[in-house]
mmCIF file of C-alpha atoms and ligand atoms in Angstrom:
data_model
loop_
_atom_site.group_PDB
_atom_site.id
_atom_site.type_symbol
_atom_site.label_atom_id
_atom_site.label_comp_id
_atom_site.label_asym_id
_atom_site.label_seq_id
_atom_site.Cartn_x
_atom_site.Cartn_y
_atom_site.Cartn_z
ATOM 1 C CA UNK A 315 11.829 10.362 1.933
ATOM 2 C CA UNK A 316 9.451 11.389 -1.561
ATOM 3 C CA UNK A 317 6.277 10.541 -2.219
ATOM 4 C CA UNK A 318 6.113 8.244 -5.287
ATOM 5 C CA UNK A 319 2.487 7.142 -7.486
ATOM 6 C CA UNK A 320 -0.570 7.627 -5.103
ATOM 7 C CA UNK A 321 -1.782 4.264 -4.311
ATOM 8 C CA UNK A 322 -4.846 4.876 -2.798
ATOM 9 C CA UNK A 323 -7.269 7.748 -1.922
ATOM 10 C CA UNK A 324 -9.806 6.446 1.157
ATOM 11 C CA UNK A 325 -12.613 9.234 2.977
ATOM 12 C CA UNK A 326 -9.788 10.682 5.134
ATOM 13 C CA UNK A 327 -6.281 9.618 3.928
ATOM 14 C CA UNK A 328 -4.315 9.138 0.340
ATOM 15 C CA UNK A 329 -1.628 6.682 0.451
ATOM 16 C CA UNK A 330 1.617 7.102 -1.674
ATOM 17 C CA UNK A 331 4.454 4.681 -3.265
ATOM 18 C CA UNK A 332 7.983 5.512 -2.213
ATOM 19 C CA UNK A 333 11.177 4.016 -3.524
ATOM 20 C CA UNK A 334 11.528 1.414 -0.656
ATOM 21 C CA UNK A 335 8.591 -1.220 -1.315
ATOM 22 C CA UNK A 336 8.204 -1.850 2.470
ATOM 23 C CA UNK A 337 7.534 1.612 3.191
ATOM 24 C CA UNK A 338 4.413 3.608 2.096
ATOM 25 C CA UNK A 339 3.518 7.500 2.733
ATOM 26 C CA UNK A 340 0.456 8.298 4.674
ATOM 27 C CA UNK A 341 -1.495 11.768 3.707
ATOM 28 C CA UNK A 342 -4.452 12.881 5.973
ATOM 29 C CA UNK A 343 -6.730 15.068 4.845
ATOM 30 C CA UNK A 344 -9.375 17.678 6.287
ATOM 31 C CA UNK A 345 -12.498 15.486 4.761
ATOM 32 C CA UNK A 346 -14.296 13.979 7.543
ATOM 33 C CA UNK A 347 -17.169 11.375 6.642
ATOM 34 C CA UNK A 348 -19.284 9.001 9.010
ATOM 35 C CA UNK A 349 -22.204 6.316 8.131
ATOM 36 C CA UNK A 350 -20.915 4.953 5.486
ATOM 37 C CA UNK A 351 -20.506 7.957 3.240
ATOM 38 C CA UNK A 352 -23.786 9.119 3.835
ATOM 39 C CA UNK A 353 -23.137 12.237 5.305
ATOM 40 C CA UNK A 354 -19.625 14.027 4.099
ATOM 41 C CA UNK A 355 -18.456 17.131 4.941
ATOM 42 C CA UNK A 356 -14.240 18.952 5.462
ATOM 43 C CA UNK A 357 -13.423 19.596 9.716
ATOM 44 C CA UNK A 358 -10.717 21.703 9.328
ATOM 45 C CA UNK A 359 -7.331 20.782 10.613
ATOM 46 C CA UNK A 360 -8.172 17.645 11.507
ATOM 47 C CA UNK A 361 -5.712 15.686 9.315
ATOM 48 C CA UNK A 362 -3.242 17.337 10.961
ATOM 49 C CA UNK A 363 -4.624 16.597 14.538
ATOM 50 C CA UNK A 364 -5.377 12.468 13.347
ATOM 51 C CA UNK A 365 -2.065 12.306 11.773
ATOM 52 C CA UNK A 366 0.083 13.821 14.839
ATOM 53 C CA UNK A 367 -2.307 11.914 17.535
ATOM 54 C CA UNK A 368 -2.238 9.009 15.484
ATOM 55 C CA UNK A 369 1.993 8.836 15.503
ATOM 56 C CA UNK A 370 1.780 9.756 18.957
ATOM 57 C CA UNK A 371 -0.424 7.735 19.849
ATOM 58 C CA UNK A 372 0.966 4.772 17.837
ATOM 59 C CA UNK A 373 5.189 5.703 19.302
ATOM 60 C CA UNK A 374 3.074 4.944 22.649
ATOM 61 C CA UNK A 375 2.040 1.205 22.036
ATOM 62 C CA UNK A 376 5.971 0.756 20.699
ATOM 63 C CA UNK A 377 7.197 2.162 24.647
ATOM 64 C CA UNK A 378 4.428 -0.415 26.017
ATOM 65 C CA UNK A 379 5.590 -3.676 23.876
ATOM 66 C CA UNK A 380 3.102 -3.034 21.238
ATOM 67 C CA UNK A 381 4.464 -3.353 17.254
ATOM 68 C CA UNK A 382 2.471 -0.787 15.107
ATOM 69 C CA UNK A 383 2.853 -0.182 11.510
ATOM 70 C CA UNK A 384 4.508 3.658 12.170
ATOM 71 C CA UNK A 385 7.902 4.407 10.919
ATOM 72 C CA UNK A 386 8.554 8.514 11.182
ATOM 73 C CA UNK A 387 6.581 11.997 10.840
ATOM 74 C CA UNK A 388 7.209 13.919 7.600
ATOM 75 C CA UNK A 389 5.388 16.534 8.748
ATOM 76 C CA UNK A 390 1.876 17.801 9.848
ATOM 77 C CA UNK A 391 0.194 15.423 7.384
ATOM 78 C CA UNK A 392 2.909 12.768 6.091
ATOM 79 C CA UNK A 393 4.269 10.043 7.671
ATOM 80 C CA UNK A 394 6.106 7.428 6.617
ATOM 81 C CA UNK A 395 4.437 3.516 7.540
ATOM 82 C CA UNK A 396 5.202 0.159 7.278
ATOM 83 C CA UNK A 397 3.597 -1.527 3.905
ATOM 84 C CA UNK A 398 1.392 -4.136 5.468
ATOM 85 C CA UNK A 399 -1.571 -6.384 4.299
ATOM 86 C CA UNK A 400 -4.516 -4.808 5.954
ATOM 87 C CA UNK A 401 -7.129 -7.619 7.698
ATOM 88 C CA UNK A 402 -10.524 -6.436 6.065
ATOM 89 C CA UNK A 403 -11.572 -6.713 9.852
ATOM 90 C CA UNK A 404 -12.678 -3.865 11.799
ATOM 91 C CA UNK A 405 -11.756 -4.267 15.452
ATOM 92 C CA UNK A 406 -13.733 -2.381 18.151
ATOM 93 C CA UNK A 407 -13.557 -2.178 21.610
ATOM 94 C CA UNK A 408 -16.330 -0.197 24.098
ATOM 95 C CA UNK A 409 -15.400 0.456 27.313
ATOM 96 C CA UNK A 410 -19.177 2.192 27.813
ATOM 97 C CA UNK A 411 -21.776 1.957 26.088
ATOM 98 C CA UNK A 412 -22.450 3.819 22.884
ATOM 99 C CA UNK A 413 -23.216 4.288 19.118
ATOM 100 C CA UNK A 414 -23.948 1.276 17.041
ATOM 101 C CA UNK A 415 -23.950 -0.502 20.582
ATOM 102 C CA UNK A 416 -27.174 1.648 22.435
ATOM 103 C CA UNK A 417 -28.869 1.738 19.199
ATOM 104 C CA UNK A 418 -28.772 -2.519 18.968
ATOM 105 C CA UNK A 419 -28.754 -3.409 22.445
ATOM 106 C CA UNK A 420 -31.551 -0.644 23.069
ATOM 107 C CA UNK A 421 -29.698 0.488 25.971
ATOM 108 C CA UNK A 422 -28.543 4.323 26.902
ATOM 109 C CA UNK A 423 -25.109 5.430 26.503
ATOM 110 C CA UNK A 424 -23.012 5.899 29.175
ATOM 111 C CA UNK A 425 -23.132 2.686 30.651
ATOM 112 C CA UNK A 426 -19.252 1.470 32.124
ATOM 113 C CA UNK A 427 -18.598 -2.540 31.310
ATOM 114 C CA UNK A 428 -17.573 -4.606 34.013
ATOM 115 C CA UNK A 429 -14.787 -5.456 31.422
ATOM 116 C CA UNK A 430 -13.957 -3.710 27.792
ATOM 117 C CA UNK A 431 -16.315 -5.757 25.251
ATOM 118 C CA UNK A 432 -14.488 -6.713 21.216
ATOM 119 C CA UNK A 433 -16.384 -7.329 18.086
ATOM 120 C CA UNK A 434 -15.689 -7.333 14.764
ATOM 121 C CA UNK A 435 -16.913 -5.815 11.610
ATOM 122 C CA UNK A 436 -15.831 -7.282 7.973
ATOM 123 C CA UNK A 437 -14.161 -4.141 6.341
ATOM 124 C CA UNK A 438 -16.923 -4.554 2.666
ATOM 125 C CA UNK A 439 -18.182 -0.738 1.664
ATOM 126 C CA UNK A 440 -20.402 -2.207 -0.594
ATOM 127 C CA UNK A 441 -22.128 -4.845 2.343
ATOM 128 C CA UNK A 442 -21.987 -1.928 4.945
ATOM 129 C CA UNK A 443 -19.306 -3.448 6.987
ATOM 130 C CA UNK A 444 -21.836 -5.788 8.726
ATOM 131 C CA UNK A 445 -20.745 -7.171 12.519
ATOM 132 C CA UNK A 446 -19.604 -10.738 11.710
ATOM 133 C CA UNK A 447 -17.624 -13.251 14.785
ATOM 134 C CA UNK A 448 -14.316 -14.936 14.284
ATOM 135 C CA UNK A 449 -15.969 -18.148 13.257
ATOM 136 C CA UNK A 450 -17.501 -16.247 10.188
ATOM 137 C CA UNK A 451 -14.301 -14.186 9.911
ATOM 138 C CA UNK A 452 -11.936 -17.268 9.258
ATOM 139 C CA UNK A 453 -14.945 -18.995 7.844
ATOM 140 C CA UNK A 454 -14.344 -16.176 4.919
ATOM 141 C CA UNK A 455 -10.839 -16.693 5.432
ATOM 142 C CA UNK A 456 -10.365 -12.758 6.411
ATOM 143 C CA UNK A 457 -7.756 -14.569 8.895
ATOM 144 C CA UNK A 458 -6.352 -17.565 10.146
ATOM 145 C CA UNK A 459 -7.291 -18.623 14.197
ATOM 146 C CA UNK A 460 -3.671 -17.709 15.424
ATOM 147 C CA UNK A 461 -4.026 -13.857 13.488
ATOM 148 C CA UNK A 462 -7.380 -13.771 15.351
ATOM 149 C CA UNK A 463 -6.667 -14.781 18.377
ATOM 150 C CA UNK A 464 -3.475 -12.047 18.623
ATOM 151 C CA UNK A 465 -5.774 -9.651 16.675
ATOM 152 C CA UNK A 466 -8.299 -10.391 19.799
ATOM 153 C CA UNK A 467 -5.135 -10.175 22.610
ATOM 154 C CA UNK A 468 -3.435 -7.478 21.030
ATOM 155 C CA UNK A 469 -6.282 -5.204 20.626
ATOM 156 C CA UNK A 470 -7.549 -5.031 24.566
ATOM 157 C CA UNK A 471 -3.450 -4.588 25.200
ATOM 158 C CA UNK A 472 -3.957 -1.333 23.152
ATOM 159 C CA UNK A 473 -7.026 -0.458 25.387
ATOM 160 C CA UNK A 474 -5.787 -0.657 28.272
ATOM 161 C CA UNK A 475 -2.329 1.220 27.237
ATOM 162 C CA UNK A 476 -4.414 4.235 26.216
ATOM 163 C CA UNK A 477 -7.230 4.194 28.569
ATOM 164 C CA UNK A 478 -4.060 4.166 31.298
ATOM 165 C CA UNK A 479 -3.018 7.226 29.120
ATOM 166 C CA UNK A 480 -5.999 9.156 28.658
ATOM 167 C CA UNK A 481 -6.956 9.060 31.820
ATOM 168 C CA UNK A 482 -4.119 10.506 32.665
ATOM 169 C CA UNK A 483 -4.832 13.661 30.333
ATOM 170 C CA UNK A 484 -8.685 13.750 31.603
ATOM 171 C CA UNK A 485 -10.409 11.673 29.337
ATOM 172 C CA UNK A 486 -12.302 8.806 29.024
ATOM 173 C CA UNK A 487 -11.768 6.455 26.185
ATOM 174 C CA UNK A 488 -15.389 4.777 25.409
ATOM 175 C CA UNK A 489 -15.061 2.741 22.583
ATOM 176 C CA UNK A 490 -12.871 2.796 19.226
ATOM 177 C CA UNK A 491 -11.618 0.963 16.080
ATOM 178 C CA UNK A 492 -8.552 -0.539 15.535
ATOM 179 C CA UNK A 493 -7.159 -1.768 11.699
ATOM 180 C CA UNK A 494 -4.464 -4.577 11.541
ATOM 181 C CA UNK A 495 -2.142 -5.532 9.336
ATOM 182 C CA UNK A 496 0.503 -8.406 8.451
ATOM 183 C CA UNK A 497 3.910 -7.372 8.109
ATOM 184 C CA UNK A 498 5.957 -8.754 5.264
ATOM 185 C CA UNK A 499 7.328 -11.610 7.679
ATOM 186 C CA UNK A 500 3.847 -11.564 8.937
ATOM 187 C CA UNK A 501 3.980 -10.458 12.166
ATOM 188 C CA UNK A 502 -0.026 -8.930 12.696
ATOM 189 C CA UNK A 503 0.439 -5.292 13.698
ATOM 190 C CA UNK A 504 -2.002 -2.611 14.853
ATOM 191 C CA UNK A 505 -2.189 -0.154 10.997
ATOM 192 C CA UNK A 506 -4.551 2.681 9.664
ATOM 193 C CA UNK A 507 -5.132 5.330 12.738
ATOM 194 C CA UNK A 508 -5.610 5.824 16.408
ATOM 195 C CA UNK A 509 -7.857 9.237 16.230
ATOM 196 C CA UNK A 510 -10.677 11.328 17.392
ATOM 197 C CA UNK A 511 -12.354 9.747 14.132
ATOM 198 C CA UNK A 512 -11.898 6.191 15.292
ATOM 199 C CA UNK A 513 -12.174 6.991 19.080
ATOM 200 C CA UNK A 514 -14.652 8.149 21.612
ATOM 201 C CA UNK A 515 -13.258 10.845 24.225
ATOM 202 C CA UNK A 516 -15.196 12.709 26.939
ATOM 203 C CA UNK A 517 -13.585 15.116 29.152
ATOM 204 C CA UNK A 518 -13.719 12.753 32.697
ATOM 205 C CA UNK A 519 -15.264 15.582 34.764
ATOM 206 C CA UNK A 520 -18.100 17.294 32.501
ATOM 207 C CA UNK A 521 -18.727 14.194 30.089
ATOM 208 C CA UNK A 522 -18.434 17.041 27.135
ATOM 209 C CA UNK A 523 -17.890 14.062 23.370
ATOM 210 C CA UNK A 524 -14.345 15.247 22.204
ATOM 211 C CA UNK A 525 -14.434 13.474 19.217
ATOM 212 C CA UNK A 526 -16.152 12.434 16.155
ATOM 213 C CA UNK A 527 -19.227 12.616 17.824
ATOM 214 C CA UNK A 528 -19.880 15.891 17.314
ATOM 215 C CA UNK A 529 -19.630 15.906 13.636
ATOM 216 C CA UNK A 530 -21.766 12.813 13.192
ATOM 217 C CA UNK A 531 -24.623 14.349 15.024
ATOM 218 C CA UNK A 532 -24.695 17.755 14.240
ATOM 219 C CA UNK A 533 -23.650 19.245 17.783
ATOM 220 C CA UNK A 534 -21.683 22.068 16.665
ATOM 221 C CA UNK A 535 -17.480 22.923 17.940
ATOM 222 C CA UNK A 536 -16.290 19.651 15.499
ATOM 223 C CA UNK A 537 -12.783 21.586 15.726
ATOM 224 C CA UNK A 538 -13.000 23.006 18.713
ATOM 225 C CA UNK A 539 -13.343 19.380 20.293
ATOM 226 C CA UNK A 540 -9.964 17.919 17.713
ATOM 227 C CA UNK A 541 -8.505 20.662 18.840
ATOM 228 C CA UNK A 542 -8.780 20.621 22.700
ATOM 229 C CA UNK A 543 -7.746 16.541 22.064
ATOM 230 C CA UNK A 544 -4.592 17.933 20.323
ATOM 231 C CA UNK A 545 -3.693 20.144 23.591
ATOM 232 C CA UNK A 546 -4.649 17.645 25.888
ATOM 233 C CA UNK A 547 -2.199 14.782 24.499
ATOM 234 C CA UNK A 548 0.686 18.133 23.065
ATOM 235 C CA UNK A 549 0.324 19.706 26.840
ATOM 236 C CA UNK A 550 -0.490 22.918 24.309
HETATM 237 N N1 UDP B 1620 -15.760 3.982 14.386
HETATM 238 C C1 UDP B 1620 -14.747 3.641 13.803
HETATM 239 N N2 UDP B 1620 -15.386 3.878 11.992
HETATM 240 C C2 UDP B 1620 -15.959 2.754 11.721
HETATM 241 C C3 UDP B 1620 -17.172 2.333 12.636
HETATM 242 C C4 UDP B 1620 -16.834 2.607 13.858
HETATM 243 O O1 UDP B 1620 -13.899 4.450 13.417
HETATM 244 O O2 UDP B 1620 -16.792 2.749 10.410
HETATM 245 C C5 UDP B 1620 -15.148 4.038 15.735
HETATM 246 C C6 UDP B 1620 -16.012 5.158 15.894
HETATM 247 O O3 UDP B 1620 -15.479 6.114 15.915
HETATM 248 C C7 UDP B 1620 -16.237 4.045 17.925
HETATM 249 C C8 UDP B 1620 -16.321 3.131 17.667
HETATM 250 O O4 UDP B 1620 -15.492 2.726 16.452
HETATM 251 O O5 UDP B 1620 -15.111 4.827 18.310
HETATM 252 C C9 UDP B 1620 -17.600 2.616 17.671
HETATM 253 O O6 UDP B 1620 -18.001 2.471 16.560
HETATM 254 P P1 UDP B 1620 -19.824 2.242 16.711
HETATM 255 O O7 UDP B 1620 -20.232 0.815 16.425
HETATM 256 O O8 UDP B 1620 -20.859 2.691 17.439
HETATM 257 O O9 UDP B 1620 -20.328 2.593 14.905
HETATM 258 P P2 UDP B 1620 -21.394 4.639 15.022
HETATM 259 O O10 UDP B 1620 -21.864 4.528 16.188
HETATM 260 O O11 UDP B 1620 -19.932 5.397 14.939
HETATM 261 O O12 UDP B 1620 -21.659 4.510 13.720
#
């Protein structure tokens, strides 16, 4: 399958049309941003890790009965995905306190919750992706009530599957962000990526951070963290 015209360039990916109107090609870059684009940099090899890891995780979800937008990996950085219309919500699931949760609610990082939490941000760069609840999402016409319920159920299901999978690799899944899209027939599927850019991971034994927090917080060893996650997922 060939890339045709570029439809979109985001912070970490480009999206291209293909000869099939129902399929797009996503191309992963090494560019990294944090804090709504205020911090910029590159993480060498990140695009390859995120492409391959995200595709692998999408296939695990499919095997566990969660449909996704994944179609086929073309090469190290490029993947064919189903065309979706993105629901403009960032859906965040948390198993352990970290990041904005710890900051907003004045608690330390690393507290394991009795059960996972869910929250939504309105995907809108001009507004800085503000936190919203599901009533607001419905009021703004971002999704129907049924879609919002499906998104909640699917997000928790994705968490159950991924949490168990990462545990088997000696990795704790602290939190992650999902985006959902509508296929042509209206089916809701997880779209976008699932990678160290969009998840927080740490080693179960050493608590070492293995994700983009190393970039956000200038901890060093950013490439090593991405490579370590790649090694564990692909048994390298
Ligand atoms: N996240 C993301 N994109 C965003 C915001 C958050 O992928 O624009 C992910 C982030 O990597 C983490 C989870 O969502 O795994 C929760 O992030 P949080 O709300 O704590 O915000 P942050 O501290 O990253 O600003």
